[in-house]
Coordinates of C-alpha atoms in Angstrom, one line a residue:
X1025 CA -53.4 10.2 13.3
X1026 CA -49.9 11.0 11.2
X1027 CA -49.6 15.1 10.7
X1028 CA -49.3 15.0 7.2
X1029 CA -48.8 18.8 6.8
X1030 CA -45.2 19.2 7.2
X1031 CA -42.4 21.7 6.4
X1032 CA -39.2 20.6 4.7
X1033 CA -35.6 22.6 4.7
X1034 CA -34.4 23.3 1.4
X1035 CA -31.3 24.6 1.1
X1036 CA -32.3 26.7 -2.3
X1037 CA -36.2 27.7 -1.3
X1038 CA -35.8 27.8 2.3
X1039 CA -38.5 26.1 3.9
X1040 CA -41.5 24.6 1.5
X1041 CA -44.5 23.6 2.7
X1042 CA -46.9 20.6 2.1
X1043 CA -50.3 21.9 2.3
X1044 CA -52.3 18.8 1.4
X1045 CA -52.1 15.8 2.4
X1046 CA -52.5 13.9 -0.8
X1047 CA -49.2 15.7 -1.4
X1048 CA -47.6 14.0 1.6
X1049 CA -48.5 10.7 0.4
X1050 CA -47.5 10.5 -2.9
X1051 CA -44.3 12.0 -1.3
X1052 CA -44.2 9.0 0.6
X1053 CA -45.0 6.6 -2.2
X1054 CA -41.9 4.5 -3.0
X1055 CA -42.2 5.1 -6.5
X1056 CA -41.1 9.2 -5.5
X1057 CA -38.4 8.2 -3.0
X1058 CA -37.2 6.2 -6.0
X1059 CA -35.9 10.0 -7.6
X1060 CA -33.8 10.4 -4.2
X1061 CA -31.3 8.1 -6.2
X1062 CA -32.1 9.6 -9.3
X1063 CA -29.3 12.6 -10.2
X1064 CA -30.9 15.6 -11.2
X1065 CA -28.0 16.5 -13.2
X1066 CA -26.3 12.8 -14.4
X1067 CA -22.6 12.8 -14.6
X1068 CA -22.5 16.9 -14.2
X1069 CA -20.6 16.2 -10.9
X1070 CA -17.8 15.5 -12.9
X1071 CA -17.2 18.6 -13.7
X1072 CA -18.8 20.6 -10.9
X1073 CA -18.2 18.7 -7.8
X1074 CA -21.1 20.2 -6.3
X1075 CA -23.5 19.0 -8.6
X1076 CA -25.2 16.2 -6.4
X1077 CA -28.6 17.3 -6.0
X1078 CA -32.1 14.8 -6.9
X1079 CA -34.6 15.0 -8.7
X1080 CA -36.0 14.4 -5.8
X1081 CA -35.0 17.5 -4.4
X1082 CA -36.2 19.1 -7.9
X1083 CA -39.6 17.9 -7.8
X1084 CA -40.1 19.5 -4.4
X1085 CA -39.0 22.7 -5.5
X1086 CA -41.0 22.9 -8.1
X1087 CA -43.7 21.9 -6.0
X1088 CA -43.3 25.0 -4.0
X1089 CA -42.6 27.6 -6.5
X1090 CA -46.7 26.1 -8.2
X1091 CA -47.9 27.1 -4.7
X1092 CA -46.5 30.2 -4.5
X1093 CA -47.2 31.2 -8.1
X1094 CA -51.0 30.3 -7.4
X1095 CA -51.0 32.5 -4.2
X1096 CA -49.3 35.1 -6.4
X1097 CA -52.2 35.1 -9.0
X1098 CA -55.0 34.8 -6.2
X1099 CA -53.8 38.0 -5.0
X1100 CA -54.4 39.2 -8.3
X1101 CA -57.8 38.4 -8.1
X1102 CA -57.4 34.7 -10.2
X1103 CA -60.3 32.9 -8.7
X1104 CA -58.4 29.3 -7.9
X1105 CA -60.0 26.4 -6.1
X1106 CA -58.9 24.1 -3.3
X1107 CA -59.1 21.2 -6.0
X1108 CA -57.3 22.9 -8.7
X1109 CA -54.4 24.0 -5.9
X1110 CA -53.9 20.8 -5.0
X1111 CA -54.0 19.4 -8.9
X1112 CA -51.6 22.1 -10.1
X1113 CA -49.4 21.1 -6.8
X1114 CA -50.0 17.2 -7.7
X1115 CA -48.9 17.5 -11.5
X1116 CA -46.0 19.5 -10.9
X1117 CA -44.5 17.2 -8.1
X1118 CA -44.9 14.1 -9.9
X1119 CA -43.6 15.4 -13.4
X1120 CA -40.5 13.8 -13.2
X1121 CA -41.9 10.5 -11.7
X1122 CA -40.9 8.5 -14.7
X1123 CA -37.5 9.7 -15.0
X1124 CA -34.9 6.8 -15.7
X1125 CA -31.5 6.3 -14.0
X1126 CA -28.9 9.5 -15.0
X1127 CA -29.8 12.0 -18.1
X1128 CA -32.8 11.7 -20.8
X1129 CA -29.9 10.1 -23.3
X1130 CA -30.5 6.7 -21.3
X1131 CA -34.3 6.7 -21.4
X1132 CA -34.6 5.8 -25.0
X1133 CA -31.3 3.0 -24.5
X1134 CA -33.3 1.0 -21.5
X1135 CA -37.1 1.7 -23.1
X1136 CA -36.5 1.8 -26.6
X1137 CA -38.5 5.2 -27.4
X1138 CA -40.2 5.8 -24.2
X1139 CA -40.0 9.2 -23.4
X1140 CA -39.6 10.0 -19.7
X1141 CA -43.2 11.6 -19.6
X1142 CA -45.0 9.2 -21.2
X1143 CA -43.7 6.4 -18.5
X1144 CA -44.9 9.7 -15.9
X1145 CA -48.2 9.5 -17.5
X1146 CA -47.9 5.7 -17.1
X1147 CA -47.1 5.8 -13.1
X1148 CA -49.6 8.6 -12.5
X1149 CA -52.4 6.8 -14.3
X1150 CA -51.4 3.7 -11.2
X1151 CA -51.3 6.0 -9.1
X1152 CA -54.5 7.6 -9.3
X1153 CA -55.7 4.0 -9.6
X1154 CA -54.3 3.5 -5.6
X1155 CA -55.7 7.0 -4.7
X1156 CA -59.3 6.1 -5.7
X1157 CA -59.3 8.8 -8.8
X1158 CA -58.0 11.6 -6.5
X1159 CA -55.1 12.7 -9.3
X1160 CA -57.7 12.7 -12.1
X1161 CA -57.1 16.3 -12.4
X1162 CA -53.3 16.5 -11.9
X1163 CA -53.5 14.4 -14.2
X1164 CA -55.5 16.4 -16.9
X1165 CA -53.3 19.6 -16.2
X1166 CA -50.2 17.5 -16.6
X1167 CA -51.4 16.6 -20.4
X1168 CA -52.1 20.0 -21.0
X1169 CA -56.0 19.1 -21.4
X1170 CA -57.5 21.5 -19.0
X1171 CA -59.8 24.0 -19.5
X1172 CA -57.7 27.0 -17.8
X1173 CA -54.9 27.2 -20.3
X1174 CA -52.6 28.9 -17.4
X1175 CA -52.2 25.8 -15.3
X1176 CA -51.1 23.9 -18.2
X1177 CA -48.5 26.9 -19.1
X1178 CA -47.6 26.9 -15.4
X1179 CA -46.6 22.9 -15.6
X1180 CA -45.0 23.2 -19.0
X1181 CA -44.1 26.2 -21.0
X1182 CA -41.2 28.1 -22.0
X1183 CA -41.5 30.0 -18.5
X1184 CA -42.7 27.3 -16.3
X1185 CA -41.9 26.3 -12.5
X1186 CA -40.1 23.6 -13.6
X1187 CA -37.7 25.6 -15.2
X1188 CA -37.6 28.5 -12.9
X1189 CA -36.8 25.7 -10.2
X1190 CA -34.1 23.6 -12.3
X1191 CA -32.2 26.9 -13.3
X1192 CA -31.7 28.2 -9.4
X1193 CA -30.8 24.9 -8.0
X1194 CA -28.4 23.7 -11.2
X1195 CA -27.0 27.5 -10.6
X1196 CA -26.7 26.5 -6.8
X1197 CA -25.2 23.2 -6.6
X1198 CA -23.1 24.1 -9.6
X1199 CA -21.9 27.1 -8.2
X1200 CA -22.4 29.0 -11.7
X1201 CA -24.0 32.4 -10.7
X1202 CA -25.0 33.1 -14.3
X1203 CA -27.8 30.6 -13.8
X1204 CA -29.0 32.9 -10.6
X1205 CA -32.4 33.9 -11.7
X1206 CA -34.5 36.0 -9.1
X1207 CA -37.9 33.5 -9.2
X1208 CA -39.4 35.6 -6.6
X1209 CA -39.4 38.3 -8.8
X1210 CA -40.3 36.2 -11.8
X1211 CA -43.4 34.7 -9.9
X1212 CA -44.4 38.2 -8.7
X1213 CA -44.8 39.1 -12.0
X1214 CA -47.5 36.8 -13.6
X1215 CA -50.8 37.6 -14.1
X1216 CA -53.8 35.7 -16.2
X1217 CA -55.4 37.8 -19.1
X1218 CA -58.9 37.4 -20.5
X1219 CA -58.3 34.4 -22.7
X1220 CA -57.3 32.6 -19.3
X1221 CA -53.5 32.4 -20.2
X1222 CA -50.3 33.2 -18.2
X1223 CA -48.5 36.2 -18.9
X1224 CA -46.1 39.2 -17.3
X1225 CA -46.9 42.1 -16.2
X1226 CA -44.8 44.1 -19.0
X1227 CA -42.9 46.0 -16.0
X1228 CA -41.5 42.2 -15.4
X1229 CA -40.1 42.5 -18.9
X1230 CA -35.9 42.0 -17.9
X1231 CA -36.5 39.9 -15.0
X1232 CA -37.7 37.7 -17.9
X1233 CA -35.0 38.6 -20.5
X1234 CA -32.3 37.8 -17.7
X1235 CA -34.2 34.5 -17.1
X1236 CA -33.9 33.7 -20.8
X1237 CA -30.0 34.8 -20.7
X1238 CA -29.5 32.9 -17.8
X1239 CA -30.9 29.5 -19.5
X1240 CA -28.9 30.1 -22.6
X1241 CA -25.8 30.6 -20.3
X1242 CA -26.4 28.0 -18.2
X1243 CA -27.5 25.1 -21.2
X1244 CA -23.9 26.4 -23.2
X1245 CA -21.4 26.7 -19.5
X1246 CA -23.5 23.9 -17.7
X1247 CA -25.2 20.9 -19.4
X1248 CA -23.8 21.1 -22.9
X1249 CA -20.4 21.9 -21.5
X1250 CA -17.8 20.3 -23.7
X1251 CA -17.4 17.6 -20.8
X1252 CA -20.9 17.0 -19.5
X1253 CA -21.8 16.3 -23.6
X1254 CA -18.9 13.9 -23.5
X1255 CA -20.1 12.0 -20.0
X1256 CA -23.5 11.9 -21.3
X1257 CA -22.5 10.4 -25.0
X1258 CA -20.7 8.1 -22.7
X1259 CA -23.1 6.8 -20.8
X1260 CA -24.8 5.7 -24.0
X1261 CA -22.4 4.2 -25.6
X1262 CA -21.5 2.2 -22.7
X1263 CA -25.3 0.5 -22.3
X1264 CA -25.3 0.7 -26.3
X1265 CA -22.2 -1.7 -25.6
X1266 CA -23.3 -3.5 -23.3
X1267 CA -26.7 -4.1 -25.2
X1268 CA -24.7 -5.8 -28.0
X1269 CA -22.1 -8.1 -26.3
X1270 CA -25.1 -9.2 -24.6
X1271 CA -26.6 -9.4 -27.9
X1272 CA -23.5 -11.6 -28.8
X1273 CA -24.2 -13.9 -26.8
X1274 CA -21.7 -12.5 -24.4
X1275 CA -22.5 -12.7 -20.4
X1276 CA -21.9 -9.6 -18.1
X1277 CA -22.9 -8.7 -14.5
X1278 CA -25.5 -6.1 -13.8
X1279 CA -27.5 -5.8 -10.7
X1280 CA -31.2 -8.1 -11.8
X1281 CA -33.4 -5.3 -12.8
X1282 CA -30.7 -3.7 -15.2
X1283 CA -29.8 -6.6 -16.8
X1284 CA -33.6 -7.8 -17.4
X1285 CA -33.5 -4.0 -19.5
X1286 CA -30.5 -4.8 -21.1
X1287 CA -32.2 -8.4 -22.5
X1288 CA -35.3 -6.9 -23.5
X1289 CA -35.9 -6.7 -27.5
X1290 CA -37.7 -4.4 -29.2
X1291 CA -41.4 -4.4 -27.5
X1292 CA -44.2 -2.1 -26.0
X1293 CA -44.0 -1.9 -22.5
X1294 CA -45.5 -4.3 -20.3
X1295 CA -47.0 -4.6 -16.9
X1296 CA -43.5 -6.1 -15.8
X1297 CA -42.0 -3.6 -17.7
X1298 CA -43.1 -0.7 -15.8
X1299 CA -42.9 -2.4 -12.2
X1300 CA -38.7 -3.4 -12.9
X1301 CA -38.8 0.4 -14.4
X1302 CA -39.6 1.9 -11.0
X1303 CA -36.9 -0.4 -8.9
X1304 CA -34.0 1.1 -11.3
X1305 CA -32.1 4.1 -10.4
X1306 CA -28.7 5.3 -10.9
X1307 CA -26.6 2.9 -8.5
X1308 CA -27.9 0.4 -11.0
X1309 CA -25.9 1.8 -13.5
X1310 CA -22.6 3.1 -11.3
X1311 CA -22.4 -0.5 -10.4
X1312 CA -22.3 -2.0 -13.5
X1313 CA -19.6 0.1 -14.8
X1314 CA -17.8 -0.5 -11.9
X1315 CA -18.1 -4.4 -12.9
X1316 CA -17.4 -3.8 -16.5
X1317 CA -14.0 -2.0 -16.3
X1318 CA -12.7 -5.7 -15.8
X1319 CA -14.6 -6.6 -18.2
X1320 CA -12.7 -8.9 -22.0
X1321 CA -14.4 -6.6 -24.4
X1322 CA -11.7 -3.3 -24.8
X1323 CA -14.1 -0.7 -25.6
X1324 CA -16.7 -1.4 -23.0
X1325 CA -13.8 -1.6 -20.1
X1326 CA -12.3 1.5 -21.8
X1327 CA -15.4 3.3 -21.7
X1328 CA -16.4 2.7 -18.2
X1329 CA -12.9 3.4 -16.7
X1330 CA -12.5 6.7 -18.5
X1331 CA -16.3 7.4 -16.4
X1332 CA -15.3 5.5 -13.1
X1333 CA -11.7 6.9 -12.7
X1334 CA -12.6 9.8 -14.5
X1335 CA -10.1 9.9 -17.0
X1336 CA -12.4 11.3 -19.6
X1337 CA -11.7 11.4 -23.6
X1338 CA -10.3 14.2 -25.0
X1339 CA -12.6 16.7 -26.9
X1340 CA -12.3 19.7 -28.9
X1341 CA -15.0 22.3 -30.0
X1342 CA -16.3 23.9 -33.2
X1343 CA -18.9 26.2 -34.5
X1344 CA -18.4 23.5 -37.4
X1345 CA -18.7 19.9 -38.2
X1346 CA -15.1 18.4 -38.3
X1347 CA -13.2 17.3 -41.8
X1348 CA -13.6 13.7 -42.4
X1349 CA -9.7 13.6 -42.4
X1350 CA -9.4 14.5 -39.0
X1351 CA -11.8 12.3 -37.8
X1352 CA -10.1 9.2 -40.0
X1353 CA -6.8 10.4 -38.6
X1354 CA -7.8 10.3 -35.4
X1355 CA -9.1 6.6 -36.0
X1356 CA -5.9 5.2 -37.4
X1357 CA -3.6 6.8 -34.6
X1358 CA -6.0 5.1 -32.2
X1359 CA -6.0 1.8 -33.8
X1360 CA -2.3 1.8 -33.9
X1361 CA -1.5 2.9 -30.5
X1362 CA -4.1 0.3 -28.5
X1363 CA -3.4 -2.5 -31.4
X1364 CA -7.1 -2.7 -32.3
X1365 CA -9.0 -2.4 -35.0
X1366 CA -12.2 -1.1 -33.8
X1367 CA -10.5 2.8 -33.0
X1368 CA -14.1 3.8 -34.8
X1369 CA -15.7 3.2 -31.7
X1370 CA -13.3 5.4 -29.7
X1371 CA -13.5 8.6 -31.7
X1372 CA -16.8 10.7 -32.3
X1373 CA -18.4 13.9 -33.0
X1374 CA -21.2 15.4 -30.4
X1375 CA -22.8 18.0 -31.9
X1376 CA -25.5 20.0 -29.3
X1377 CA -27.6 22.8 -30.7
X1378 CA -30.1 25.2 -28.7
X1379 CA -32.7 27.6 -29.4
X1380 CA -32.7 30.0 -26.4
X1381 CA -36.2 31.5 -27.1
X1382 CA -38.9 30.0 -29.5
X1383 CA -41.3 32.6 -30.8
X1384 CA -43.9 30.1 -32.5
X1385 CA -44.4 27.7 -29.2
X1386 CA -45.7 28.9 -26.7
X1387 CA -44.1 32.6 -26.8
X1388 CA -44.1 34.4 -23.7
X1389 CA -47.0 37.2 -23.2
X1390 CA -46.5 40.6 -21.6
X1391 CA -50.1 42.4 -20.1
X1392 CA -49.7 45.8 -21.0
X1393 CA -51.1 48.7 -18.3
X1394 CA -54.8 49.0 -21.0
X1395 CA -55.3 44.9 -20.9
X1396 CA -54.1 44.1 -23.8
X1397 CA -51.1 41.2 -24.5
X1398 CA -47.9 41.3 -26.9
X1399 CA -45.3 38.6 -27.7
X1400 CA -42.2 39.5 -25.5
X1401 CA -40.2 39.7 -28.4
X1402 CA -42.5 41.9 -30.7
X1403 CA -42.1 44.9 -27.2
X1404 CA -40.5 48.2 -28.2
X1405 CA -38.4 48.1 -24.5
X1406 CA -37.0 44.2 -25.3
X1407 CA -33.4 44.8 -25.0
X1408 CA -32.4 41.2 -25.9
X1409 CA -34.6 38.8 -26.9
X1410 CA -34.7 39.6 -30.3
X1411 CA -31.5 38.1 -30.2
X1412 CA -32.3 35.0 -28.5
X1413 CA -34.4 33.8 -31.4
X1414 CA -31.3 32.0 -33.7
X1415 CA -30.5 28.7 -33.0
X1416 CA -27.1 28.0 -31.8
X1417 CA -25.2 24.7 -33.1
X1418 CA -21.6 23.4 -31.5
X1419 CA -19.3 20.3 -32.7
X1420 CA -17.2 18.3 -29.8
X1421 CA -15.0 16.0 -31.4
X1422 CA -14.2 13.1 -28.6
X1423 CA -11.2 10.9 -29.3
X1424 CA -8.9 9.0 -26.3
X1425 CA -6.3 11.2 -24.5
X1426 CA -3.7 8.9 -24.5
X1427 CA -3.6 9.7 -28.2
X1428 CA -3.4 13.1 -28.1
X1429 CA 0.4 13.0 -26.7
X1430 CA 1.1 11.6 -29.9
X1431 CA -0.6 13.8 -32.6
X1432 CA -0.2 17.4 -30.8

C-alpha cells in the first residue's frame, strides 16, 4: 500500500503537507503534472531571470496556505469538517488546472473565449467523474455555490489564498521585496462572523493595507512592467500571426497538438477539444517560435526573434494615450527602414489599467472587538486604502528598436 500522505519542500512555505489522500492523487493525475510545464509567470523571466517558478508550484502553495487558514479558523472556534477540509483543499489545488500554455492573453487566442476557469470547471467535472463523485464538493466551493460563504471567499476573493500565495512566491522568484507580504500574519488574522463570511480581526487592519500596497506595487513593477506588457502583447500577436498565414493557406511547423489549435475555427469545445487541451503546455509554444524565426512571412519571424533572442521592441510609457502622429510617424520610419509596407503591424499601443481595491465586490470585512463588521475602507484607523480605490490607467507605445537609432 503507497503512503499517500507525504511532505513536499518548498522553497517559499517550507515544507507543506498533503493530509488526504485524494489530494495525493489528483496530484499525481497527469492532467496536474501538465502545470509543471506551465510558467506561472509567462515570459516574466525576461525581465527577472529568476522568474521560473510553475504553476505547479503555485497550486501547491495555495494548497497549503487553505489548510493552514482552516486550522487558523478552527482554533477560533469555526466548526469545519473532515469533508469540507478536504473540499476547500481540493478546489484550491486544482484552480488553475485549466490554465493554457504562458499568460491568460493566450487562452482566448488557442480557445476562442474560453476562460481559463471555465476549462477548470471542465477538467474537474472529469475528474470527479474518475474519482466516483469524491470532488462534488470542491467542486461546489470552487463555483462559489456553497452554503458557507467563507470557503468560497477563501478560494476567490479580493483577499484569497490564491493571491496571498501568488504575491510571496512572484515577490520570491522575482526578487522584488515590495511583493513580500507576511501571510502568516495575514492568515492569523481571519475570523468568520455571524453571517458565515470571512473577515479580519480589525487589529489585522495594516497587515491587510500592506497586502493591498504590495499587490498594487507588484501588478505596476512586476506583471504590467513596461517589458512583461510588451512580451505578453507579443505572444499574441505571434499565434494571432500564425492563425492567419495558416488561415492563408500558408503551411508552418508546430508540434501536432498546437497546430490542431491553430486550425480550429470558431466552435464550442469538444470532447477532442479538451483532451488535445490538457497535452499542450508552454514547450509547445517556445518550440514553435523557435521554428518560426526562419520562417517567409517578415512579421511573424520578426516577432518570434525579438522573444527567442530577446531582442525586445522598444517601448515608451504614458499616463496618456499617444498622438496619432506619433504613432503614424513611427509606422512610416518602420516601413521605410525594413522596405515593407505592413510597419502597422510592428508598432502599437498597450495600455494596462488596475484597480488596486474594489469597494463594491467583495470588499474586505474587519470584526470589530463588540461583533460587529465594517468595510476596510469605511475604518477610522485605515491609513491607505482610501487611496487604493481609483483606478490606475498606463499607455506603452511598442515600436522596433532598430528604428529608434533613427528618430531619437
Amino acid at each position: 500500500m503507497q503512503n499517500k500522505l507525504k511532505i513536499i519542500n518548498d522553497p517559499v512555505h517550507g515544507f507543506i503537507k498533503i493530509p488526504h489522500e485524494i489530494l495525493f492523487d489528483i496530484i499525481e493525475h497527469p492532467y496536474f503534472q501538465r502545470l509543471r510545464r506551465i510558467g506561472q509567470t509567462g515570459l516574466l523571466n525576461l525581465i527577472f531571470p529568476g522568474a521560473t517558478h510553475t504553476r505547479f508550484h503555485h497550486a501547491l502553495g495555495a494548497m497549503h496556505l487553505m489548510f493552514t487558514a482552516l486550522e487558523t479558523l478552527k482554533q477560533k472556534g469555526v466548526k469545519i469538517s473532515e469533508e469540507e477540509e478536504k473540499g476547500a483543499m481540493l478546489a484550491i489545488l486544482m484552480h488553475d488546472i485549466g490554465h493554457g500554455p504562458f499568460s491568460h492573453a493566450l487562452e482566448n487566442m488557442l480557445m476562442d473565449d474560453w476562460h481559463h476557469e471555465k476549462l477548470s470547471l471542465l477538467l474537474m467535472n472529469k475528474l470527479n467523474e474518475e474519482f466516483n463523485g469524491q470532488l462534488s464538493m470542491a467542486i461546489e466551493m470552487f463555483q462559489g455555490k456553497y452554503h458557507r460563504k467563507f470557503f468560497n471567499q477563501l478560494i476567490s476573493s479580493q483577499l484569497d489564498v490564491d493571491r496571498l500565495d501568488y504575491l510571496k512566491r512572484d515577490s520570491f522568484f522575482t526578487g522584488v521585496s515590495e511583493g513580500n507580504i507576511n501571510t502568516q500574519r495575514i492568515i492569523s488574522m481571519m475570523n468568520v462572523c455571524e453571517e458565515g463570511e470571512l473577515v479580519i480581526d480589525a487589529k489585522g487592519i495594516y497587515s491587510i493595507e500592506n497586502f493591498l500596497t504590495a499587490r498594487m506595487f507588484m501588478y505596476w513593477q512586476v506583471y504590467y512592467h513596461k517589458t512583461s506588457a510588451l512580451a505578453e502583447f507579443l505572444l499574441v500577436k505571434i499565434l494571432e500571426r500564425a492563425k492567419y498565414l495558416i488561415s492563408q493557406g500558408i503551411e508552418l511547423p508546430a508540434t501536432e497538438n498546437l497546430k490542431y489549435f491553430l486550425y480550429r475555427g470558431k466552435s464550442t469545445a469538444t470532447d477532442e477539444d479538451i483532451e488535445r487541451f490538457t497535452k499542450l503546455d508552454d514547450n509547445d509554444v517556445i518550440q514553435a517560435m523557435k521554428e518560426w524565426q526562419n520562417s517567409n512571412d517578415f512579421v511573424l519571424s520578426y516577432w518570434c526573434k525579438s522573444v527567442i533572442q530577446r531582442n525586445l521592441p522598444k517601448t515608451i510609457i504614458s499616463s496618456h494615450p499617444f498622438d496619432q502622429k506619433i504613432v503614424e510617424e513611427k509606422i512610416k520610419i518602420t516601413n521605410e527602414f525594413f522596405g515593407i509596407d505592413n510597419g502597422k503591424e510592428l508598432v502599437h499601443e498597450i495600455k494596462r489599467k488596475l484597480l488596486p481595491y474594489d469597494t463594491e465586490k467583495q470588499p474586505i470585512y474587519l470584526l470589530q472587538k463588540n461583533g460587529k463588521r465594517m468595510k476596510l475602507h469605511e475604518s477610522e484607523d485605515q491609513l491607505l486604502s482610501g487611496l487604493m480605490v481609483n483606478k490606475t490607467t498606463r499607455y506603452i507605445l511598442m515600436f522596433p528598436r532598430d528604428i529608434s537609432r533613427l528618430d531619437s
